[in-house]
Amino acid sequence: SEIDYAGAFSATMTCTENPAGQSPGANAFVAQFTGGGTTSSQTPSSAGGSVAFSVDSGAETGTCSVAVSDTNGNSSTETIDVSSSSLTVTGKQRN
């Protein structure tokens, strides 16, 4: 969320597998936005409202960085760690 902001938030995800060289099968990935892909866009229902980006973990382990930006050039980066047993998202709110 962002105070008095009603425009779209765009998110881009970049992932790195760890350990490198994993090959669990075709189309394997560390994480992606729900619905597929490494980009997503959400618009709050009203100014100052929040949006949520849903993430699915993949068959590989590693770390992802998600850059969330608004149309005014403001941005924030979130980290996602994917292990063999869990998906951990460390989030923060920009006000």
Short mmCIF file of N, CA, C and O in Angstrom, two decimals:
data_model
loop_
_atom_site.label_atom_id
_atom_site.label_comp_id
_atom_site.label_asym_id
_atom_site.label_seq_id
_atom_site.Cartn_x
_atom_site.Cartn_y
_atom_site.Cartn_z
N SER A 1 0.84 -1.18 0.00
CA SER A 1 0.00 0.00 0.00
C SER A 1 0.88 1.24 0.00
O SER A 1 2.06 1.18 0.35
N GLU A 2 0.28 2.33 -0.41
CA GLU A 2 0.98 3.62 -0.42
C GLU A 2 -0.07 4.70 -0.18
O GLU A 2 -1.11 4.72 -0.85
N ILE A 3 0.18 5.56 0.78
CA ILE A 3 -0.79 6.59 1.17
C ILE A 3 -1.24 7.40 -0.05
O ILE A 3 -0.41 7.90 -0.81
N ASP A 4 -2.55 7.49 -0.25
CA ASP A 4 -3.20 8.27 -1.32
C ASP A 4 -2.87 7.81 -2.73
O ASP A 4 -3.17 8.51 -3.70
N TYR A 5 -2.25 6.66 -2.90
CA TYR A 5 -1.90 6.16 -4.24
C TYR A 5 -2.97 5.19 -4.72
O TYR A 5 -3.35 4.27 -4.01
N ALA A 6 -3.48 5.41 -5.94
CA ALA A 6 -4.53 4.56 -6.48
C ALA A 6 -4.12 3.89 -7.78
O ALA A 6 -4.92 3.21 -8.41
N GLY A 7 -2.89 4.09 -8.22
CA GLY A 7 -2.42 3.49 -9.47
C GLY A 7 -1.99 2.05 -9.29
O GLY A 7 -2.07 1.47 -8.22
N ALA A 8 -1.52 1.48 -10.38
CA ALA A 8 -1.10 0.07 -10.39
C ALA A 8 0.27 -0.11 -9.74
O ALA A 8 1.13 0.77 -9.82
N PHE A 9 0.44 -1.25 -9.09
CA PHE A 9 1.74 -1.70 -8.59
C PHE A 9 2.19 -2.82 -9.53
O PHE A 9 1.41 -3.73 -9.83
N SER A 10 3.42 -2.76 -10.00
CA SER A 10 3.97 -3.79 -10.87
C SER A 10 5.06 -4.53 -10.13
O SER A 10 5.85 -3.91 -9.40
N ALA A 11 5.11 -5.84 -10.30
CA ALA A 11 6.12 -6.66 -9.63
C ALA A 11 6.86 -7.51 -10.65
O ALA A 11 6.26 -8.06 -11.57
N THR A 12 8.18 -7.58 -10.48
CA THR A 12 9.03 -8.40 -11.33
C THR A 12 9.87 -9.30 -10.43
O THR A 12 10.50 -8.82 -9.48
N MET A 13 9.88 -10.60 -10.72
CA MET A 13 10.59 -11.57 -9.90
C MET A 13 11.81 -12.11 -10.65
O MET A 13 11.72 -12.47 -11.82
N THR A 14 12.96 -12.15 -9.94
CA THR A 14 14.18 -12.74 -10.47
C THR A 14 14.64 -13.79 -9.47
O THR A 14 14.81 -13.48 -8.28
N CYS A 15 14.85 -15.02 -9.93
CA CYS A 15 15.22 -16.11 -9.03
C CYS A 15 16.57 -16.71 -9.38
O CYS A 15 16.97 -16.73 -10.54
N THR A 16 17.23 -17.23 -8.34
CA THR A 16 18.50 -17.93 -8.50
C THR A 16 18.39 -19.26 -7.77
O THR A 16 18.07 -19.28 -6.57
N GLU A 17 18.63 -20.36 -8.47
CA GLU A 17 18.56 -21.65 -7.81
C GLU A 17 19.79 -21.85 -6.92
O GLU A 17 20.86 -21.34 -7.20
N ASN A 18 19.58 -22.57 -5.83
CA ASN A 18 20.67 -22.87 -4.90
C ASN A 18 20.40 -24.23 -4.27
O ASN A 18 19.41 -24.39 -3.59
N PRO A 19 21.22 -25.22 -4.52
CA PRO A 19 22.48 -25.15 -5.26
C PRO A 19 22.24 -25.06 -6.77
O PRO A 19 21.18 -25.45 -7.27
N ALA A 20 23.23 -24.52 -7.47
CA ALA A 20 23.15 -24.38 -8.93
C ALA A 20 23.15 -25.75 -9.59
O ALA A 20 23.66 -26.72 -9.04
N GLY A 21 22.57 -25.82 -10.76
CA GLY A 21 22.61 -27.05 -11.55
C GLY A 21 21.52 -28.05 -11.23
O GLY A 21 21.61 -29.20 -11.64
N GLN A 22 20.47 -27.64 -10.52
CA GLN A 22 19.38 -28.57 -10.23
C GLN A 22 18.66 -28.91 -11.53
O GLN A 22 18.54 -28.09 -12.42
N SER A 23 18.18 -30.11 -11.63
CA SER A 23 17.44 -30.50 -12.84
C SER A 23 16.30 -31.47 -12.48
O SER A 23 16.32 -32.62 -12.85
N PRO A 24 15.30 -30.96 -11.75
CA PRO A 24 14.19 -31.84 -11.37
C PRO A 24 13.22 -32.14 -12.50
O PRO A 24 12.29 -32.90 -12.30
N GLY A 25 13.42 -31.58 -13.67
CA GLY A 25 12.52 -31.86 -14.78
C GLY A 25 12.29 -30.64 -15.64
O GLY A 25 12.75 -29.54 -15.33
N ALA A 26 11.56 -30.83 -16.72
CA ALA A 26 11.27 -29.73 -17.64
C ALA A 26 10.42 -28.67 -16.94
O ALA A 26 9.62 -28.97 -16.06
N ASN A 27 10.61 -27.43 -17.33
CA ASN A 27 9.84 -26.30 -16.82
C ASN A 27 9.96 -26.12 -15.30
O ASN A 27 9.03 -25.66 -14.65
N ALA A 28 11.11 -26.52 -14.73
CA ALA A 28 11.31 -26.35 -13.29
C ALA A 28 11.62 -24.88 -12.99
O ALA A 28 12.20 -24.18 -13.81
N PHE A 29 11.24 -24.43 -11.80
CA PHE A 29 11.48 -23.05 -11.40
C PHE A 29 11.57 -23.00 -9.88
O PHE A 29 11.12 -23.89 -9.19
N VAL A 30 12.15 -21.92 -9.36
CA VAL A 30 12.24 -21.72 -7.91
C VAL A 30 10.89 -21.21 -7.40
O VAL A 30 10.33 -21.75 -6.45
N ALA A 31 10.37 -20.15 -8.00
CA ALA A 31 9.07 -19.60 -7.64
C ALA A 31 8.54 -18.78 -8.81
O ALA A 31 9.29 -18.39 -9.70
N GLN A 32 7.24 -18.57 -8.81
CA GLN A 32 6.60 -17.73 -9.82
C GLN A 32 5.33 -17.15 -9.21
O GLN A 32 4.85 -17.63 -8.19
N PHE A 33 4.81 -16.10 -9.84
CA PHE A 33 3.55 -15.56 -9.38
C PHE A 33 2.45 -16.56 -9.69
O PHE A 33 2.50 -17.25 -10.71
N THR A 34 1.45 -16.64 -8.82
CA THR A 34 0.32 -17.54 -9.04
C THR A 34 -0.30 -17.21 -10.39
O THR A 34 -0.55 -16.05 -10.69
N GLY A 35 -0.52 -18.22 -11.19
CA GLY A 35 -1.02 -18.03 -12.54
C GLY A 35 0.09 -18.13 -13.57
O GLY A 35 -0.15 -18.16 -14.75
N GLY A 36 1.34 -18.14 -13.08
CA GLY A 36 2.50 -18.31 -13.97
C GLY A 36 3.20 -17.01 -14.27
O GLY A 36 2.61 -15.94 -14.28
N GLY A 37 4.46 -17.11 -14.47
CA GLY A 37 5.25 -15.97 -14.92
C GLY A 37 6.03 -15.26 -13.84
O GLY A 37 5.88 -15.51 -12.65
N THR A 38 6.88 -14.36 -14.30
CA THR A 38 7.76 -13.61 -13.40
C THR A 38 7.38 -12.14 -13.29
O THR A 38 8.09 -11.36 -12.68
N THR A 39 6.25 -11.75 -13.89
CA THR A 39 5.75 -10.38 -13.75
C THR A 39 4.28 -10.41 -13.38
O THR A 39 3.55 -11.34 -13.74
N SER A 40 3.85 -9.41 -12.65
CA SER A 40 2.45 -9.31 -12.25
C SER A 40 2.13 -7.85 -11.99
O SER A 40 3.02 -7.05 -11.68
N SER A 41 0.87 -7.49 -12.09
CA SER A 41 0.42 -6.12 -11.82
C SER A 41 -0.89 -6.18 -11.07
O SER A 41 -1.76 -7.00 -11.37
N GLN A 42 -1.03 -5.32 -10.06
CA GLN A 42 -2.25 -5.25 -9.26
C GLN A 42 -2.58 -3.79 -9.01
O GLN A 42 -1.68 -2.96 -8.84
N THR A 43 -3.87 -3.46 -8.96
CA THR A 43 -4.32 -2.09 -8.67
C THR A 43 -5.21 -2.13 -7.44
O THR A 43 -6.14 -2.94 -7.37
N PRO A 44 -4.95 -1.25 -6.45
CA PRO A 44 -5.80 -1.23 -5.25
C PRO A 44 -7.22 -0.79 -5.60
O PRO A 44 -7.44 -0.07 -6.57
N SER A 45 -8.18 -1.24 -4.79
CA SER A 45 -9.58 -0.89 -5.05
C SER A 45 -9.88 0.56 -4.73
O SER A 45 -10.86 1.11 -5.23
N SER A 46 -9.05 1.20 -3.91
CA SER A 46 -9.21 2.62 -3.60
C SER A 46 -7.85 3.21 -3.23
O SER A 46 -6.92 2.47 -2.91
N ALA A 47 -7.74 4.53 -3.28
CA ALA A 47 -6.48 5.19 -2.96
C ALA A 47 -6.01 4.80 -1.56
O ALA A 47 -6.79 4.79 -0.62
N GLY A 48 -4.74 4.42 -1.45
CA GLY A 48 -4.18 4.00 -0.18
C GLY A 48 -4.43 2.55 0.16
O GLY A 48 -3.95 2.05 1.17
N GLY A 49 -5.20 1.87 -0.68
CA GLY A 49 -5.49 0.46 -0.44
C GLY A 49 -4.29 -0.42 -0.73
O GLY A 49 -3.37 -0.04 -1.44
N SER A 50 -4.31 -1.62 -0.19
CA SER A 50 -3.20 -2.54 -0.41
C SER A 50 -3.54 -3.54 -1.51
O SER A 50 -4.70 -3.73 -1.86
N VAL A 51 -2.49 -4.14 -2.05
CA VAL A 51 -2.63 -5.22 -3.01
C VAL A 51 -1.79 -6.39 -2.52
O VAL A 51 -0.87 -6.22 -1.73
N ALA A 52 -2.11 -7.58 -3.00
CA ALA A 52 -1.35 -8.78 -2.63
C ALA A 52 -0.91 -9.50 -3.89
O ALA A 52 -1.70 -9.69 -4.81
N PHE A 53 0.36 -9.85 -3.92
CA PHE A 53 0.89 -10.67 -5.01
C PHE A 53 1.06 -12.08 -4.47
O PHE A 53 1.79 -12.29 -3.50
N SER A 54 0.40 -13.04 -5.09
CA SER A 54 0.49 -14.44 -4.64
C SER A 54 1.61 -15.14 -5.39
O SER A 54 1.80 -14.94 -6.58
N VAL A 55 2.35 -15.98 -4.65
CA VAL A 55 3.52 -16.66 -5.19
C VAL A 55 3.40 -18.15 -4.97
O VAL A 55 2.98 -18.60 -3.90
N ASP A 56 3.77 -18.94 -5.98
CA ASP A 56 3.84 -20.40 -5.88
C ASP A 56 5.29 -20.82 -5.89
O ASP A 56 6.08 -20.31 -6.70
N SER A 57 5.66 -21.76 -5.02
CA SER A 57 7.02 -22.30 -5.06
C SER A 57 7.09 -23.36 -6.15
O SER A 57 6.10 -23.98 -6.50
N GLY A 58 8.29 -23.56 -6.68
CA GLY A 58 8.49 -24.53 -7.74
C GLY A 58 9.22 -25.77 -7.25
O GLY A 58 9.32 -26.02 -6.05
N ALA A 59 9.78 -26.53 -8.17
CA ALA A 59 10.46 -27.77 -7.86
C ALA A 59 11.92 -27.56 -7.48
O ALA A 59 12.57 -28.48 -7.01
N GLU A 60 12.46 -26.38 -7.68
CA GLU A 60 13.85 -26.08 -7.35
C GLU A 60 13.91 -25.27 -6.06
O GLU A 60 12.96 -24.58 -5.71
N THR A 61 15.03 -25.33 -5.36
CA THR A 61 15.24 -24.50 -4.18
C THR A 61 16.11 -23.31 -4.57
O THR A 61 16.85 -23.37 -5.55
N GLY A 62 16.00 -22.23 -3.82
CA GLY A 62 16.79 -21.04 -4.12
C GLY A 62 16.20 -19.80 -3.51
O GLY A 62 15.40 -19.86 -2.58
N THR A 63 16.59 -18.66 -4.06
CA THR A 63 16.16 -17.37 -3.56
C THR A 63 15.64 -16.52 -4.71
O THR A 63 16.20 -16.54 -5.81
N CYS A 64 14.57 -15.78 -4.44
CA CYS A 64 14.02 -14.86 -5.44
C CYS A 64 13.98 -13.45 -4.87
O CYS A 64 13.79 -13.26 -3.67
N SER A 65 14.13 -12.50 -5.74
CA SER A 65 14.00 -11.09 -5.40
C SER A 65 12.82 -10.55 -6.19
O SER A 65 12.73 -10.76 -7.40
N VAL A 66 11.91 -9.88 -5.49
CA VAL A 66 10.74 -9.30 -6.15
C VAL A 66 10.80 -7.78 -6.01
O VAL A 66 10.81 -7.26 -4.90
N ALA A 67 10.88 -7.09 -7.14
CA ALA A 67 10.88 -5.63 -7.15
C ALA A 67 9.46 -5.16 -7.45
O ALA A 67 8.90 -5.50 -8.48
N VAL A 68 8.88 -4.40 -6.51
CA VAL A 68 7.53 -3.87 -6.65
C VAL A 68 7.66 -2.36 -6.85
O VAL A 68 8.33 -1.69 -6.08
N SER A 69 7.02 -1.83 -7.90
CA SER A 69 7.12 -0.40 -8.18
C SER A 69 5.75 0.18 -8.51
O SER A 69 4.82 -0.53 -8.87
N ASP A 70 5.66 1.51 -8.36
CA ASP A 70 4.43 2.20 -8.74
C ASP A 70 4.69 3.03 -9.99
O ASP A 70 5.81 3.07 -10.50
N THR A 71 3.69 3.73 -10.48
CA THR A 71 3.84 4.51 -11.70
C THR A 71 4.56 5.84 -11.47
O THR A 71 4.84 6.56 -12.42
N ASN A 72 4.89 6.16 -10.21
CA ASN A 72 5.61 7.38 -9.88
C ASN A 72 7.11 7.14 -9.72
O ASN A 72 7.85 8.05 -9.33
N GLY A 73 7.56 5.91 -9.97
CA GLY A 73 8.98 5.60 -9.85
C GLY A 73 9.42 5.15 -8.47
O GLY A 73 10.61 4.94 -8.24
N ASN A 74 8.50 5.00 -7.53
CA ASN A 74 8.83 4.48 -6.20
C ASN A 74 8.91 2.96 -6.26
O ASN A 74 8.17 2.32 -7.03
N SER A 75 9.78 2.36 -5.46
CA SER A 75 9.90 0.91 -5.49
C SER A 75 10.34 0.35 -4.15
O SER A 75 10.85 1.07 -3.28
N SER A 76 10.13 -0.95 -4.00
CA SER A 76 10.55 -1.69 -2.82
C SER A 76 10.91 -3.10 -3.29
O SER A 76 10.33 -3.60 -4.25
N THR A 77 11.86 -3.71 -2.62
CA THR A 77 12.28 -5.06 -3.00
C THR A 77 12.01 -6.02 -1.85
O THR A 77 12.28 -5.72 -0.69
N GLU A 78 11.46 -7.18 -2.19
CA GLU A 78 11.15 -8.23 -1.22
C GLU A 78 11.99 -9.46 -1.56
O GLU A 78 12.34 -9.68 -2.71
N THR A 79 12.28 -10.29 -0.55
CA THR A 79 13.06 -11.50 -0.76
C THR A 79 12.20 -12.73 -0.47
O THR A 79 11.42 -12.73 0.49
N ILE A 80 12.34 -13.75 -1.30
CA ILE A 80 11.64 -15.02 -1.12
C ILE A 80 12.68 -16.12 -1.09
O ILE A 80 13.50 -16.25 -2.00
N ASP A 81 12.67 -16.93 -0.02
CA ASP A 81 13.55 -18.08 0.09
C ASP A 81 12.72 -19.34 -0.06
O ASP A 81 11.73 -19.51 0.64
N VAL A 82 13.13 -20.23 -0.95
CA VAL A 82 12.42 -21.48 -1.18
C VAL A 82 13.34 -22.63 -0.80
O VAL A 82 14.41 -22.80 -1.38
N SER A 83 12.94 -23.40 0.21
CA SER A 83 13.72 -24.57 0.61
C SER A 83 12.93 -25.81 0.23
O SER A 83 11.83 -25.72 -0.30
N SER A 84 13.48 -26.97 0.54
CA SER A 84 12.79 -28.21 0.17
C SER A 84 11.54 -28.43 1.01
O SER A 84 10.69 -29.23 0.66
N SER A 85 11.40 -27.69 2.12
CA SER A 85 10.26 -27.93 2.98
C SER A 85 9.33 -26.73 3.16
O SER A 85 8.26 -26.87 3.71
N SER A 86 9.75 -25.54 2.69
CA SER A 86 8.89 -24.38 2.92
C SER A 86 9.16 -23.26 1.93
O SER A 86 10.20 -23.23 1.28
N LEU A 87 8.22 -22.35 1.86
CA LEU A 87 8.34 -21.12 1.08
C LEU A 87 8.23 -19.98 2.08
O LEU A 87 7.25 -19.88 2.80
N THR A 88 9.26 -19.14 2.18
CA THR A 88 9.27 -18.04 3.13
C THR A 88 9.32 -16.72 2.39
O THR A 88 10.21 -16.51 1.58
N VAL A 89 8.36 -15.85 2.65
CA VAL A 89 8.32 -14.53 2.04
C VAL A 89 8.54 -13.50 3.15
O VAL A 89 7.84 -13.50 4.14
N THR A 90 9.54 -12.67 2.97
CA THR A 90 9.79 -11.59 3.91
C THR A 90 9.25 -10.31 3.27
O THR A 90 9.76 -9.88 2.25
N GLY A 91 8.21 -9.77 3.84
CA GLY A 91 7.55 -8.63 3.22
C GLY A 91 7.69 -7.36 4.04
O GLY A 91 8.03 -7.38 5.20
N LYS A 92 7.41 -6.25 3.38
CA LYS A 92 7.40 -4.98 4.07
C LYS A 92 6.38 -4.08 3.39
O LYS A 92 6.08 -4.24 2.22
N GLN A 93 5.84 -3.16 4.15
CA GLN A 93 4.83 -2.24 3.64
C GLN A 93 5.49 -0.89 3.42
O GLN A 93 6.22 -0.40 4.26
N ARG A 94 5.24 -0.30 2.29
CA ARG A 94 5.77 1.03 2.00
C ARG A 94 4.65 2.02 2.19
O ARG A 94 3.61 1.95 1.56
N ASN A 95 4.82 2.95 3.08
CA ASN A 95 3.82 3.99 3.34
C ASN A 95 4.37 5.35 3.01
O ASN A 95 5.50 5.63 3.11
#
